[in-house]
């Protein structure tokens, strides 16, 4: 979970909103808070403070500000909580697609800020873990495909069995202190050159 000394950025259109969110966090020991009254210049603020999370309140300025926040969320890969006065299905879907961890409609209350922030960070971390696992699985699948294709190349070019082809790649990998997938990729490059 987020530590009490973590940097949190609060973006809101009104001083009242910024104060309300800040009070809600300070009551629970979060004191490393930075506020920004608008999205103008937000990238520079983020670069300077490196926040652990961002809380955004979007009032009456509507979908243009929300779209800018969604773009920011996609680019930063940070947990983001959005409080909005009102929403529609399209904006909610855009928030989900952008990776906003919590999208709260008409629910900004001081006592709710901390639990919503913690839930958003937890959801963000879970999503990040799942994306890493997906990326790893996709990489492993690509490695397996490359190894299978390289085995096929060796079987055809050297007239060996599948087991022997894999044994050759494995032995070469061990001798060169490399991974089998690296040897497979080298073989595939060579196979393309020999076509």
mmCIF file of N, CA and C in Angstrom, residues 47-113:
data_model
loop_
_atom_site.group_PDB
_atom_site.id
_atom_site.type_symbol
_atom_site.label_atom_id
_atom_site.label_comp_id
_atom_site.label_asym_id
_atom_site.label_seq_id
_atom_site.Cartn_x
_atom_site.Cartn_y
_atom_site.Cartn_z
ATOM 1 N N UNK A 47 6.910 15.827 -13.479
ATOM 2 C CA UNK A 47 8.348 15.593 -13.659
ATOM 3 C C UNK A 47 9.127 16.019 -12.419
ATOM 4 N N UNK A 48 8.686 17.089 -11.791
ATOM 5 C CA UNK A 48 9.389 17.625 -10.629
ATOM 6 C C UNK A 48 9.163 16.794 -9.374
ATOM 7 N N UNK A 49 7.925 16.349 -9.132
ATOM 8 C CA UNK A 49 7.628 15.698 -7.841
ATOM 9 C C UNK A 49 7.553 14.174 -7.902
ATOM 10 N N UNK A 50 7.451 13.592 -9.089
ATOM 11 C CA UNK A 50 7.337 12.130 -9.240
ATOM 12 C C UNK A 50 6.292 11.542 -8.288
ATOM 13 N N UNK A 51 5.019 11.847 -8.517
ATOM 14 C CA UNK A 51 3.991 11.383 -7.577
ATOM 15 C C UNK A 51 3.796 9.870 -7.611
ATOM 16 N N UNK A 52 3.367 9.331 -6.484
ATOM 17 C CA UNK A 52 3.011 7.912 -6.381
ATOM 18 C C UNK A 52 1.587 7.706 -6.893
ATOM 19 N N UNK A 53 0.762 8.756 -6.806
ATOM 20 C CA UNK A 53 -0.626 8.688 -7.266
ATOM 21 C C UNK A 53 -1.104 10.095 -7.601
ATOM 22 N N UNK A 54 -2.157 10.151 -8.426
ATOM 23 C CA UNK A 54 -2.755 11.431 -8.809
ATOM 24 C C UNK A 54 -4.248 11.366 -8.524
ATOM 25 N N UNK A 55 -4.744 12.409 -7.888
ATOM 26 C CA UNK A 55 -6.186 12.538 -7.647
ATOM 27 C C UNK A 55 -6.654 13.749 -8.434
ATOM 28 N N UNK A 56 -7.676 13.555 -9.252
ATOM 29 C CA UNK A 56 -8.177 14.624 -10.111
ATOM 30 C C UNK A 56 -9.657 14.827 -9.827
ATOM 31 N N UNK A 57 -10.046 16.081 -9.669
ATOM 32 C CA UNK A 57 -11.462 16.417 -9.566
ATOM 33 C C UNK A 57 -11.796 17.257 -10.781
ATOM 34 N N UNK A 58 -12.743 16.764 -11.579
ATOM 35 C CA UNK A 58 -13.166 17.484 -12.776
ATOM 36 C C UNK A 58 -14.601 17.932 -12.551
ATOM 37 N N UNK A 59 -14.780 19.215 -12.471
ATOM 38 C CA UNK A 59 -16.116 19.751 -12.232
ATOM 39 C C UNK A 59 -16.850 20.041 -13.522
ATOM 40 N N UNK A 60 -17.221 21.272 -13.679
ATOM 41 C CA UNK A 60 -18.084 21.658 -14.784
ATOM 42 C C UNK A 60 -17.362 21.814 -16.122
ATOM 43 N N UNK A 61 -16.026 21.737 -16.143
ATOM 44 C CA UNK A 61 -15.326 21.976 -17.409
ATOM 45 C C UNK A 61 -15.503 20.842 -18.404
ATOM 46 N N UNK A 62 -15.927 19.697 -17.928
ATOM 47 C CA UNK A 62 -16.408 18.654 -18.814
ATOM 48 C C UNK A 62 -15.407 17.809 -19.544
ATOM 49 N N UNK A 63 -15.868 17.314 -20.708
ATOM 50 C CA UNK A 63 -15.189 16.231 -21.404
ATOM 51 C C UNK A 63 -13.830 16.609 -21.985
ATOM 52 N N UNK A 64 -13.597 17.873 -22.335
ATOM 53 C CA UNK A 64 -12.286 18.238 -22.879
ATOM 54 C C UNK A 64 -11.192 18.032 -21.836
ATOM 55 N N UNK A 65 -11.456 18.450 -20.609
ATOM 56 C CA UNK A 65 -10.489 18.246 -19.521
ATOM 57 C C UNK A 65 -10.355 16.756 -19.238
ATOM 58 N N UNK A 66 -11.476 16.045 -19.223
ATOM 59 C CA UNK A 66 -11.415 14.615 -18.969
ATOM 60 C C UNK A 66 -10.594 13.907 -20.040
ATOM 61 N N UNK A 67 -10.767 14.273 -21.296
ATOM 62 C CA UNK A 67 -9.982 13.668 -22.367
ATOM 63 C C UNK A 67 -8.490 13.913 -22.163
ATOM 64 N N UNK A 68 -8.130 15.132 -21.760
ATOM 65 C CA UNK A 68 -6.719 15.444 -21.502
ATOM 66 C C UNK A 68 -6.190 14.602 -20.337
ATOM 67 N N UNK A 69 -7.002 14.430 -19.308
ATOM 68 C CA UNK A 69 -6.604 13.605 -18.168
ATOM 69 C C UNK A 69 -6.441 12.155 -18.595
ATOM 70 N N UNK A 70 -7.327 11.657 -19.437
ATOM 71 C CA UNK A 70 -7.220 10.273 -19.916
ATOM 72 C C UNK A 70 -5.918 10.080 -20.696
ATOM 73 N N UNK A 71 -5.563 11.047 -21.525
ATOM 74 C CA UNK A 71 -4.302 10.960 -22.269
ATOM 75 C C UNK A 71 -3.118 10.953 -21.315
ATOM 76 N N UNK A 72 -3.191 11.767 -20.294
ATOM 77 C CA UNK A 72 -2.143 11.822 -19.280
ATOM 78 C C UNK A 72 -2.018 10.482 -18.561
ATOM 79 N N UNK A 73 -3.147 9.897 -18.216
ATOM 80 C CA UNK A 73 -3.159 8.615 -17.520
ATOM 81 C C UNK A 73 -2.507 7.534 -18.369
ATOM 82 N N UNK A 74 -2.822 7.497 -19.657
ATOM 83 C CA UNK A 74 -2.221 6.507 -20.557
ATOM 84 C C UNK A 74 -0.700 6.675 -20.624
ATOM 85 N N UNK A 75 -0.245 7.923 -20.638
ATOM 86 C CA UNK A 75 1.178 8.202 -20.796
ATOM 87 C C UNK A 75 1.980 7.937 -19.524
ATOM 88 N N UNK A 76 1.395 8.154 -18.370
ATOM 89 C CA UNK A 76 2.147 8.097 -17.121
ATOM 90 C C UNK A 76 2.242 6.720 -16.488
ATOM 91 N N UNK A 77 1.241 5.931 -16.613
ATOM 92 C CA UNK A 77 1.142 4.645 -15.947
ATOM 93 C C UNK A 77 1.332 4.817 -14.436
ATOM 94 N N UNK A 78 0.441 5.616 -13.859
ATOM 95 C CA UNK A 78 0.370 5.852 -12.417
ATOM 96 C C UNK A 78 -1.063 5.620 -11.969
ATOM 97 N N UNK A 79 -1.255 5.238 -10.696
ATOM 98 C CA UNK A 79 -2.633 5.126 -10.228
ATOM 99 C C UNK A 79 -3.289 6.510 -10.213
ATOM 100 N N UNK A 80 -4.485 6.571 -10.795
ATOM 101 C CA UNK A 80 -5.199 7.842 -10.865
ATOM 102 C C UNK A 80 -6.627 7.665 -10.383
ATOM 103 N N UNK A 81 -7.044 8.586 -9.526
ATOM 104 C CA UNK A 81 -8.423 8.641 -9.046
ATOM 105 C C UNK A 81 -9.059 9.872 -9.665
ATOM 106 N N UNK A 82 -10.254 9.701 -10.244
ATOM 107 C CA UNK A 82 -10.982 10.831 -10.807
ATOM 108 C C UNK A 82 -12.319 10.984 -10.112
ATOM 109 N N UNK A 83 -12.564 12.187 -9.613
ATOM 110 C CA UNK A 83 -13.873 12.548 -9.092
ATOM 111 C C UNK A 83 -14.523 13.444 -10.133
ATOM 112 N N UNK A 84 -15.723 13.083 -10.574
ATOM 113 C CA UNK A 84 -16.442 13.884 -11.561
ATOM 114 C C UNK A 84 -17.828 14.214 -11.023
ATOM 115 N N UNK A 85 -18.347 15.379 -11.431
ATOM 116 C CA UNK A 85 -19.689 15.781 -11.004
ATOM 117 C C UNK A 85 -20.754 14.917 -11.654
ATOM 118 N N UNK A 86 -20.570 14.663 -12.931
ATOM 119 C CA UNK A 86 -21.526 13.835 -13.658
ATOM 120 C C UNK A 86 -20.780 13.135 -14.779
ATOM 121 N N UNK A 87 -21.360 12.082 -15.286
ATOM 122 C CA UNK A 87 -20.692 11.310 -16.321
ATOM 123 C C UNK A 87 -21.734 10.675 -17.222
ATOM 124 N N UNK A 88 -21.241 10.105 -18.291
ATOM 125 C CA UNK A 88 -22.094 9.310 -19.159
ATOM 126 C C UNK A 88 -21.329 8.036 -19.512
ATOM 127 N N UNK A 89 -21.979 7.160 -20.214
ATOM 128 C CA UNK A 89 -21.391 5.860 -20.526
ATOM 129 C C UNK A 89 -20.092 5.986 -21.329
ATOM 130 N N UNK A 90 -20.054 6.915 -22.274
ATOM 131 C CA UNK A 90 -18.862 7.081 -23.110
ATOM 132 C C UNK A 90 -17.663 7.541 -22.283
ATOM 133 N N UNK A 91 -17.892 8.505 -21.372
ATOM 134 C CA UNK A 91 -16.789 8.987 -20.539
ATOM 135 C C UNK A 91 -16.318 7.913 -19.562
ATOM 136 N N UNK A 92 -17.239 7.160 -19.029
ATOM 137 C CA UNK A 92 -16.867 6.072 -18.133
ATOM 138 C C UNK A 92 -16.027 5.047 -18.876
ATOM 139 N N UNK A 93 -16.442 4.692 -20.089
ATOM 140 C CA UNK A 93 -15.686 3.742 -20.898
ATOM 141 C C UNK A 93 -14.305 4.290 -21.234
ATOM 142 N N UNK A 94 -14.229 5.585 -21.543
ATOM 143 C CA UNK A 94 -12.935 6.213 -21.832
ATOM 144 C C UNK A 94 -12.016 6.150 -20.617
ATOM 145 N N UNK A 95 -12.572 6.344 -19.436
ATOM 146 C CA UNK A 95 -11.778 6.268 -18.199
ATOM 147 C C UNK A 95 -11.231 4.863 -17.995
ATOM 148 N N UNK A 96 -12.059 3.877 -18.228
ATOM 149 C CA UNK A 96 -11.630 2.479 -18.076
ATOM 150 C C UNK A 96 -10.519 2.173 -19.073
ATOM 151 N N UNK A 97 -10.709 2.559 -20.333
ATOM 152 C CA UNK A 97 -9.708 2.300 -21.370
ATOM 153 C C UNK A 97 -8.392 3.022 -21.092
ATOM 154 N N UNK A 98 -8.475 4.194 -20.475
ATOM 155 C CA UNK A 98 -7.265 4.960 -20.166
ATOM 156 C C UNK A 98 -6.516 4.375 -18.975
ATOM 157 N N UNK A 99 -7.181 3.545 -18.185
ATOM 158 C CA UNK A 99 -6.528 2.949 -17.029
ATOM 159 C C UNK A 99 -6.742 3.715 -15.740
ATOM 160 N N UNK A 100 -7.744 4.607 -15.713
ATOM 161 C CA UNK A 100 -8.063 5.300 -14.471
ATOM 162 C C UNK A 100 -8.466 4.240 -13.456
ATOM 163 N N UNK A 101 -7.812 4.249 -12.298
ATOM 164 C CA UNK A 101 -8.021 3.190 -11.310
ATOM 165 C C UNK A 101 -9.337 3.346 -10.552
ATOM 166 N N UNK A 102 -9.787 4.586 -10.355
ATOM 167 C CA UNK A 102 -11.074 4.807 -9.697
ATOM 168 C C UNK A 102 -11.732 6.024 -10.349
ATOM 169 N N UNK A 103 -12.959 5.850 -10.793
ATOM 170 C CA UNK A 103 -13.710 6.901 -11.478
ATOM 171 C C UNK A 103 -14.994 7.086 -10.670
ATOM 172 N N UNK A 104 -15.025 8.127 -9.846
ATOM 173 C CA UNK A 104 -16.101 8.325 -8.874
ATOM 174 C C UNK A 104 -17.006 9.462 -9.338
ATOM 175 N N UNK A 105 -18.274 9.143 -9.522
ATOM 176 C CA UNK A 105 -19.249 10.135 -9.968
ATOM 177 C C UNK A 105 -20.001 10.677 -8.755
ATOM 178 N N UNK A 106 -19.968 12.007 -8.604
ATOM 179 C CA UNK A 106 -20.715 12.705 -7.558
ATOM 180 C C UNK A 106 -20.487 12.079 -6.181
ATOM 181 N N UNK A 107 -19.226 11.848 -5.836
ATOM 182 C CA UNK A 107 -18.955 11.203 -4.557
ATOM 183 C C UNK A 107 -17.778 11.792 -3.811
ATOM 184 N N UNK A 108 -17.478 13.062 -4.022
ATOM 185 C CA UNK A 108 -16.333 13.665 -3.357
ATOM 186 C C UNK A 108 -16.709 14.100 -1.942
ATOM 187 N N UNK A 109 -16.239 13.303 -0.987
ATOM 188 C CA UNK A 109 -16.419 13.613 0.423
ATOM 189 C C UNK A 109 -15.082 13.378 1.103
ATOM 190 N N UNK A 110 -14.743 14.237 2.028
ATOM 191 C CA UNK A 110 -13.442 14.197 2.697
ATOM 192 C C UNK A 110 -13.124 12.816 3.254
ATOM 193 N N UNK A 111 -14.077 12.184 3.907
ATOM 194 C CA UNK A 111 -13.823 10.888 4.556
ATOM 195 C C UNK A 111 -13.680 9.732 3.564
ATOM 196 N N UNK A 112 -14.053 9.951 2.322
ATOM 197 C CA UNK A 112 -13.950 8.888 1.314
ATOM 198 C C UNK A 112 -12.639 8.923 0.538
ATOM 199 N N UNK A 113 -11.886 10.021 0.620
ATOM 200 C CA UNK A 113 -10.695 10.192 -0.202
ATOM 201 C C UNK A 113 -9.654 9.106 0.068
#
